[in-house]
mmCIF file of N, CA and C in Angstrom:
data_model
loop_
_atom_site.group_PDB
_atom_site.id
_atom_site.type_symbol
_atom_site.label_atom_id
_atom_site.label_comp_id
_atom_site.label_asym_id
_atom_site.label_seq_id
_atom_site.Cartn_x
_atom_site.Cartn_y
_atom_site.Cartn_z
ATOM 1 N N MET T 1 -10.392 2.415 -9.792
ATOM 2 C CA MET T 1 -9.392 1.367 -9.336
ATOM 3 C C MET T 1 -8.519 1.754 -8.061
ATOM 4 N N LEU T 2 -8.320 1.025 -7.178
ATOM 5 C CA LEU T 2 -7.694 1.225 -5.936
ATOM 6 C C LEU T 2 -6.562 0.267 -5.833
ATOM 7 N N LEU T 3 -5.513 0.755 -5.739
ATOM 8 C CA LEU T 3 -4.114 -0.031 -5.348
ATOM 9 C C LEU T 3 -3.561 -0.118 -3.919
ATOM 10 N N LEU T 4 -3.710 -1.340 -3.369
ATOM 11 C CA LEU T 4 -3.338 -1.360 -2.053
ATOM 12 C C LEU T 4 -2.060 -2.021 -1.777
ATOM 13 N N PHE T 5 -0.997 -1.435 -1.202
ATOM 14 C CA PHE T 5 0.299 -1.864 -1.046
ATOM 15 C C PHE T 5 0.868 -2.359 0.391
ATOM 16 N N PRO T 6 1.110 -3.506 0.812
ATOM 17 C CA PRO T 6 1.483 -3.764 2.001
ATOM 18 C C PRO T 6 2.469 -2.964 2.866
ATOM 19 N N ALA T 7 2.227 -2.900 3.908
ATOM 20 C CA ALA T 7 3.369 -2.628 4.853
ATOM 21 C C ALA T 7 3.978 -3.730 6.019
ATOM 22 N N THR T 8 5.047 -3.421 6.164
ATOM 23 C CA THR T 8 5.614 -4.409 7.211
ATOM 24 C C THR T 8 6.810 -4.128 7.952
ATOM 25 N N THR T 9 6.930 -4.775 8.908
ATOM 26 C CA THR T 9 8.063 -4.565 9.997
ATOM 27 C C THR T 9 9.451 -5.109 9.221
ATOM 28 N N LYS T 10 9.245 -6.002 8.466
ATOM 29 C CA LYS T 10 10.517 -6.807 8.133
ATOM 30 C C LYS T 10 11.301 -6.069 6.804
ATOM 31 N N GLN T 11 12.560 -5.930 7.250
ATOM 32 C CA GLN T 11 13.051 -4.971 6.335
ATOM 33 C C GLN T 11 13.247 -5.970 4.926
ATOM 34 N N ARG T 12 13.114 -5.465 3.875
ATOM 35 C CA ARG T 12 13.074 -6.150 2.452
ATOM 36 C C ARG T 12 14.504 -6.427 1.905
ATOM 37 N N GLU T 13 14.490 -7.326 0.988
ATOM 38 C CA GLU T 13 15.951 -7.771 0.465
ATOM 39 C C GLU T 13 16.310 -6.437 -0.608
ATOM 40 N N PRO T 14 17.289 -6.221 -0.964
ATOM 41 C CA PRO T 14 17.738 -5.103 -1.777
ATOM 42 C C PRO T 14 17.143 -5.034 -3.059
ATOM 43 N N GLU T 15 16.846 -6.468 -3.646
ATOM 44 C CA GLU T 15 16.348 -6.392 -5.195
ATOM 45 C C GLU T 15 14.792 -6.314 -4.961
ATOM 46 N N ARG T 16 14.266 -6.066 -3.917
ATOM 47 C CA ARG T 16 12.751 -5.755 -3.896
ATOM 48 C C ARG T 16 12.502 -4.389 -4.004
ATOM 49 N N PHE T 17 11.398 -4.123 -4.593
ATOM 50 C CA PHE T 17 10.985 -2.493 -4.856
ATOM 51 C C PHE T 17 10.136 -2.310 -3.667
ATOM 52 N N ALA T 18 10.868 -1.816 -2.345
ATOM 53 C CA ALA T 18 10.351 -1.250 -1.235
ATOM 54 C C ALA T 18 11.065 0.140 -0.586
ATOM 55 N N ALA T 19 10.135 0.643 0.015
ATOM 56 C CA ALA T 19 10.790 1.927 0.586
ATOM 57 C C ALA T 19 10.558 1.948 2.117
ATOM 58 N N GLU T 20 11.484 2.350 2.816
ATOM 59 C CA GLU T 20 11.242 2.559 4.505
ATOM 60 C C GLU T 20 10.361 3.738 4.660
ATOM 61 N N ILE T 21 9.573 3.538 5.537
ATOM 62 C CA ILE T 21 8.584 4.602 5.924
ATOM 63 C C ILE T 21 9.139 5.485 6.953
ATOM 64 N N PRO T 22 9.504 6.786 6.744
ATOM 65 C CA PRO T 22 10.150 7.713 7.480
ATOM 66 C C PRO T 22 9.256 7.854 8.773
ATOM 67 N N ALA T 23 10.063 8.323 10.033
ATOM 68 C CA ALA T 23 9.476 8.316 11.266
ATOM 69 C C ALA T 23 8.263 9.629 11.105
ATOM 70 N N THR T 24 8.742 10.521 10.217
ATOM 71 C CA THR T 24 7.792 11.957 10.036
ATOM 72 C C THR T 24 6.540 11.326 9.190
ATOM 73 N N GLU T 25 6.594 10.445 8.333
ATOM 74 C CA GLU T 25 5.460 9.863 7.722
ATOM 75 C C GLU T 25 4.735 8.702 8.467
ATOM 76 N N ARG T 26 5.113 8.078 9.018
ATOM 77 C CA ARG T 26 4.473 7.202 10.161
ATOM 78 C C ARG T 26 3.716 8.213 10.996
ATOM 79 N N ARG T 27 4.066 9.219 11.434
ATOM 80 C CA ARG T 27 3.582 10.017 12.361
ATOM 81 C C ARG T 27 2.125 10.567 11.598
ATOM 82 N N ARG T 28 2.413 11.049 10.222
ATOM 83 C CA ARG T 28 1.219 11.506 9.509
ATOM 84 C C ARG T 28 0.216 10.517 9.442
ATOM 85 N N ALA T 29 0.583 9.180 9.177
ATOM 86 C CA ALA T 29 -0.323 8.105 8.806
ATOM 87 C C ALA T 29 -0.774 7.624 9.801
ATOM 88 N N GLY T 30 -0.620 8.091 11.019
ATOM 89 C CA GLY T 30 -1.121 7.496 12.180
ATOM 90 C C GLY T 30 -0.705 5.876 12.567
ATOM 91 N N LEU T 31 0.512 5.829 12.041
ATOM 92 C CA LEU T 31 1.130 4.611 12.276
ATOM 93 C C LEU T 31 2.110 4.579 13.685
ATOM 94 N N ASP T 32 2.750 3.385 13.984
ATOM 95 C CA ASP T 32 3.492 3.597 15.168
ATOM 96 C C ASP T 32 4.899 3.964 14.854
ATOM 97 N N VAL T 33 4.992 4.990 15.343
ATOM 98 C CA VAL T 33 6.514 5.698 15.066
ATOM 99 C C VAL T 33 7.516 5.236 15.751
ATOM 100 N N ASP T 34 7.164 4.351 16.738
ATOM 101 C CA ASP T 34 8.558 3.406 17.128
ATOM 102 C C ASP T 34 8.945 2.222 16.453
ATOM 103 N N LEU T 35 8.098 1.894 15.468
ATOM 104 C CA LEU T 35 8.605 0.602 14.640
ATOM 105 C C LEU T 35 9.063 1.081 13.417
ATOM 106 N N ARG T 36 10.217 0.541 12.978
ATOM 107 C CA ARG T 36 10.478 0.827 11.604
ATOM 108 C C ARG T 36 9.532 -0.029 10.527
ATOM 109 N N LEU T 37 9.075 0.664 9.610
ATOM 110 C CA LEU T 37 7.894 0.060 8.555
ATOM 111 C C LEU T 37 8.814 0.316 7.046
ATOM 112 N N TRP T 38 8.265 -0.761 6.170
ATOM 113 C CA TRP T 38 8.531 -0.557 4.808
ATOM 114 C C TRP T 38 7.122 -0.783 4.141
ATOM 115 N N ILE T 39 7.201 0.087 2.951
ATOM 116 C CA ILE T 39 6.040 -0.073 2.052
ATOM 117 C C ILE T 39 6.405 -1.153 0.840
ATOM 118 N N ILE T 40 5.855 -1.922 0.498
ATOM 119 C CA ILE T 40 6.160 -2.698 -0.607
ATOM 120 C C ILE T 40 5.475 -2.663 -1.738
ATOM 121 N N LEU T 41 6.352 -2.354 -2.604
ATOM 122 C CA LEU T 41 5.819 -1.719 -3.969
ATOM 123 C C LEU T 41 5.843 -2.817 -4.996
ATOM 124 N N ASP T 42 6.289 -3.854 -4.984
ATOM 125 C CA ASP T 42 6.389 -4.939 -5.838
ATOM 126 C C ASP T 42 5.261 -6.116 -5.974
ATOM 127 N N GLU T 43 4.415 -5.814 -4.958
ATOM 128 C CA GLU T 43 3.349 -6.766 -4.888
ATOM 129 C C GLU T 43 2.294 -5.896 -4.291
ATOM 130 N N TYR T 44 1.262 -5.905 -4.918
ATOM 131 C CA TYR T 44 0.022 -5.174 -4.422
ATOM 132 C C TYR T 44 -1.429 -5.855 -5.076
ATOM 133 N N ASN T 45 -2.288 -5.251 -4.143
ATOM 134 C CA ASN T 45 -3.682 -5.828 -4.678
ATOM 135 C C ASN T 45 -4.559 -4.523 -5.419
ATOM 136 N N THR T 46 -5.298 -4.973 -6.337
ATOM 137 C CA THR T 46 -6.263 -3.805 -6.939
ATOM 138 C C THR T 46 -7.631 -4.419 -6.303
ATOM 139 N N ASP T 47 -8.520 -3.120 -6.367
ATOM 140 C CA ASP T 47 -9.628 -3.363 -5.657
ATOM 141 C C ASP T 47 -10.620 -2.172 -6.420
ATOM 142 N N VAL T 48 -11.870 -2.127 -6.430
ATOM 143 C CA VAL T 48 -12.833 -1.107 -6.951
ATOM 144 C C VAL T 48 -13.319 -0.450 -6.009
ATOM 145 N N VAL T 49 -13.226 1.061 -5.871
ATOM 146 C CA VAL T 49 -13.488 1.835 -4.933
ATOM 147 C C VAL T 49 -14.880 1.492 -4.325
ATOM 148 N N GLY T 50 -15.844 1.771 -5.398
ATOM 149 C CA GLY T 50 -16.946 1.685 -5.060
ATOM 150 C C GLY T 50 -17.537 0.023 -4.341
ATOM 151 N N GLN T 51 -16.710 -0.625 -4.435
ATOM 152 C CA GLN T 51 -17.077 -2.221 -4.037
ATOM 153 C C GLN T 51 -16.341 -2.585 -3.170
ATOM 154 N N SER T 52 -15.288 -1.761 -2.488
ATOM 155 C CA SER T 52 -14.221 -2.411 -1.786
ATOM 156 C C SER T 52 -14.714 -2.570 -0.288
ATOM 157 N N PHE T 53 -14.200 -3.606 0.378
ATOM 158 C CA PHE T 53 -14.544 -3.875 1.694
ATOM 159 C C PHE T 53 -13.207 -3.276 2.718
ATOM 160 N N TYR T 54 -12.029 -2.893 2.032
ATOM 161 C CA TYR T 54 -11.108 -2.274 2.752
ATOM 162 C C TYR T 54 -11.212 -0.697 2.916
ATOM 163 N N LEU T 55 -12.276 -0.037 2.391
ATOM 164 C CA LEU T 55 -12.492 1.399 2.888
ATOM 165 C C LEU T 55 -13.732 1.495 3.862
ATOM 166 N N GLU T 56 -13.344 2.222 4.777
ATOM 167 C CA GLU T 56 -14.224 2.332 5.751
ATOM 168 C C GLU T 56 -14.950 3.777 5.838
ATOM 169 N N PRO T 57 -16.097 3.946 5.996
ATOM 170 C CA PRO T 57 -16.849 5.492 5.893
ATOM 171 C C PRO T 57 -16.302 6.499 6.924
ATOM 172 N N GLU T 58 -15.487 6.123 7.834
ATOM 173 C CA GLU T 58 -15.033 7.116 9.048
ATOM 174 C C GLU T 58 -13.830 7.655 8.445
ATOM 175 N N PRO T 59 -13.595 8.968 9.046
ATOM 176 C CA PRO T 59 -12.504 9.598 8.602
ATOM 177 C C PRO T 59 -11.241 8.781 8.534
ATOM 178 N N PRO T 60 -10.197 9.177 7.671
ATOM 179 C CA PRO T 60 -8.947 8.238 7.631
ATOM 180 C C PRO T 60 -8.254 8.763 8.936
ATOM 181 N N ILE T 61 -7.306 7.848 9.288
ATOM 182 C CA ILE T 61 -6.390 8.019 10.365
ATOM 183 C C ILE T 61 -5.546 8.906 10.109
ATOM 184 N N GLY T 62 -4.946 8.812 8.905
ATOM 185 C CA GLY T 62 -3.546 9.658 8.621
ATOM 186 C C GLY T 62 -3.496 9.564 6.977
ATOM 187 N N ARG T 63 -2.358 10.209 6.706
ATOM 188 C CA ARG T 63 -1.962 9.856 5.160
ATOM 189 C C ARG T 63 -0.605 10.269 4.987
ATOM 190 N N PHE T 64 0.035 9.878 4.072
ATOM 191 C CA PHE T 64 1.277 10.173 3.633
ATOM 192 C C PHE T 64 1.316 11.518 2.920
ATOM 193 N N SER T 65 2.399 12.103 3.124
ATOM 194 C CA SER T 65 2.434 13.403 2.348
ATOM 195 C C SER T 65 3.130 13.323 0.799
ATOM 196 N N LYS T 66 2.579 14.180 -0.111
ATOM 197 C CA LYS T 66 2.974 14.180 -1.286
ATOM 198 C C LYS T 66 4.391 14.069 -1.742
ATOM 199 N N ALA T 67 5.116 14.603 -0.934
ATOM 200 C CA ALA T 67 6.591 14.493 -0.917
ATOM 201 C C ALA T 67 7.158 13.216 -0.872
ATOM 202 N N PHE T 68 6.547 12.534 0.017
ATOM 203 C CA PHE T 68 6.851 10.812 0.038
ATOM 204 C C PHE T 68 6.422 10.066 -0.844
ATOM 205 N N VAL T 69 5.197 10.196 -1.419
ATOM 206 C CA VAL T 69 4.286 9.586 -2.366
ATOM 207 C C VAL T 69 4.722 9.436 -3.692
ATOM 208 N N LEU T 70 4.732 10.779 -4.123
ATOM 209 C CA LEU T 70 5.160 11.014 -5.409
ATOM 210 C C LEU T 70 6.119 10.423 -6.260
ATOM 211 N N PRO T 71 7.476 10.334 -5.525
ATOM 212 C CA PRO T 71 8.750 9.711 -6.040
ATOM 213 C C PRO T 71 8.293 8.216 -6.186
ATOM 214 N N LEU T 72 7.822 7.560 -5.159
ATOM 215 C CA LEU T 72 7.382 6.257 -5.270
ATOM 216 C C LEU T 72 6.283 6.009 -6.375
ATOM 217 N N VAL T 73 5.497 6.839 -6.685
ATOM 218 C CA VAL T 73 4.302 6.499 -7.524
ATOM 219 C C VAL T 73 5.252 6.590 -8.966
ATOM 220 N N ARG T 74 5.883 7.643 -9.061
ATOM 221 C CA ARG T 74 6.713 7.718 -10.517
ATOM 222 C C ARG T 74 7.357 6.389 -10.853
ATOM 223 N N GLU T 75 8.213 5.813 -9.583
ATOM 224 C CA GLU T 75 9.005 4.571 -9.992
ATOM 225 C C GLU T 75 8.099 3.541 -9.974
ATOM 226 N N PHE T 76 6.947 3.407 -9.474
ATOM 227 C CA PHE T 76 6.062 2.412 -9.619
ATOM 228 C C PHE T 76 5.556 2.393 -10.942
ATOM 229 N N VAL T 77 5.233 3.621 -11.534
ATOM 230 C CA VAL T 77 4.892 3.627 -13.000
ATOM 231 C C VAL T 77 5.752 3.089 -13.873
ATOM 232 N N ALA T 78 7.156 3.581 -13.739
ATOM 233 C CA ALA T 78 8.259 3.229 -14.457
ATOM 234 C C ALA T 78 8.411 1.552 -14.571
ATOM 235 N N ARG T 79 8.275 1.110 -13.372
ATOM 236 C CA ARG T 79 8.261 -0.510 -13.246
ATOM 237 C C ARG T 79 7.229 -1.296 -13.510
ATOM 238 N N ARG T 80 6.021 -0.669 -13.711
ATOM 239 C CA ARG T 80 4.540 -1.547 -13.421
ATOM 240 C C ARG T 80 4.782 -2.745 -14.471
ATOM 241 N N THR T 81 5.139 -2.794 -15.662
ATOM 242 C CA THR T 81 5.097 -4.073 -16.512
ATOM 243 C C THR T 81 5.891 -5.167 -15.566
ATOM 244 N N SER T 82 6.789 -5.155 -14.689
ATOM 245 C CA SER T 82 7.386 -6.056 -14.007
ATOM 246 C C SER T 82 6.888 -6.248 -12.713
ATOM 247 N N LEU T 83 5.956 -5.690 -12.337
ATOM 248 C CA LEU T 83 5.160 -6.009 -10.884
ATOM 249 C C LEU T 83 3.971 -6.883 -10.757
ATOM 250 N N ARG T 84 3.790 -7.305 -9.778
ATOM 251 C CA ARG T 84 2.703 -8.410 -9.697
ATOM 252 C C ARG T 84 1.481 -7.832 -8.732
ATOM 253 N N GLY T 85 0.361 -7.834 -9.543
ATOM 254 C CA GLY T 85 -0.602 -7.343 -9.066
ATOM 255 C C GLY T 85 -1.751 -8.065 -8.773
ATOM 256 N N VAL T 86 -2.348 -8.353 -7.749
ATOM 257 C CA VAL T 86 -3.755 -9.233 -7.719
ATOM 258 C C VAL T 86 -4.793 -8.561 -7.452
ATOM 259 N N THR T 87 -5.759 -8.940 -8.281
ATOM 260 C CA THR T 87 -7.090 -8.241 -8.315
ATOM 261 C C THR T 87 -8.102 -9.102 -7.246
ATOM 262 N N LEU T 88 -8.635 -8.263 -6.331
ATOM 263 C CA LEU T 88 -9.611 -8.886 -5.431
ATOM 264 C C LEU T 88 -11.044 -9.179 -5.911
ATOM 265 N N HIS T 89 -11.549 -10.232 -5.829
ATOM 266 C CA HIS T 89 -12.790 -10.679 -6.432
ATOM 267 C C HIS T 89 -13.758 -10.881 -5.016
ATOM 268 N N TYR T 90 -14.885 -10.366 -5.027
ATOM 269 C CA TYR T 90 -15.853 -10.770 -4.009
ATOM 270 C C TYR T 90 -17.079 -11.320 -4.501
ATOM 271 N N ARG T 91 -17.236 -12.247 -3.882
ATOM 272 C CA ARG T 91 -18.685 -13.004 -3.988
ATOM 273 C C ARG T 91 -19.859 -12.800 -2.928
ATOM 274 N N VAL T 92 -20.848 -12.047 -3.341
ATOM 275 C CA VAL T 92 -21.830 -11.702 -2.240
ATOM 276 C C VAL T 92 -22.634 -12.873 -1.893
ATOM 277 N N PRO T 93 -23.166 -13.279 -0.843
ATOM 278 C CA PRO T 93 -23.758 -14.550 -0.430
ATOM 279 C C PRO T 93 -24.960 -14.211 -0.843
ATOM 280 N N ALA T 94 -25.743 -15.323 -1.537
ATOM 281 C CA ALA T 94 -27.200 -15.230 -1.852
ATOM 282 C C ALA T 94 -28.114 -14.566 -1.012
ATOM 283 N N SER T 95 -27.766 -14.995 0.268
ATOM 284 C CA SER T 95 -28.562 -14.438 1.458
ATOM 285 C C SER T 95 -28.732 -12.760 1.557
ATOM 286 N N VAL T 96 -27.543 -12.299 1.117
ATOM 287 C CA VAL T 96 -27.449 -10.737 1.025
ATOM 288 C C VAL T 96 -28.077 -10.068 0.126
ATOM 289 N N VAL T 97 -28.265 -10.800 -0.925
ATOM 290 C CA VAL T 97 -28.785 -10.007 -2.212
ATOM 291 C C VAL T 97 -30.363 -9.980 -2.036
#
């Protein structure tokens, strides 16, 4: 199972579960360090790794550090019952099968 969280340049309202991505983390992840970015954690998509169209076989552009991610994961787990996830479903066209 894969959880996909959106990132945005729009600052979130205080009641939303979101975290600003620090410049150091934006650099590590290969994101634009000149833009203020937030990761939204109260809305997410779920996907299956082996069937995902979101994962590319190329090497990753970058990644967030464990020091940044782990506190967010802990808070996500604590809040998970009140969050909204969307499961992505794919229908393969008959011409591809």
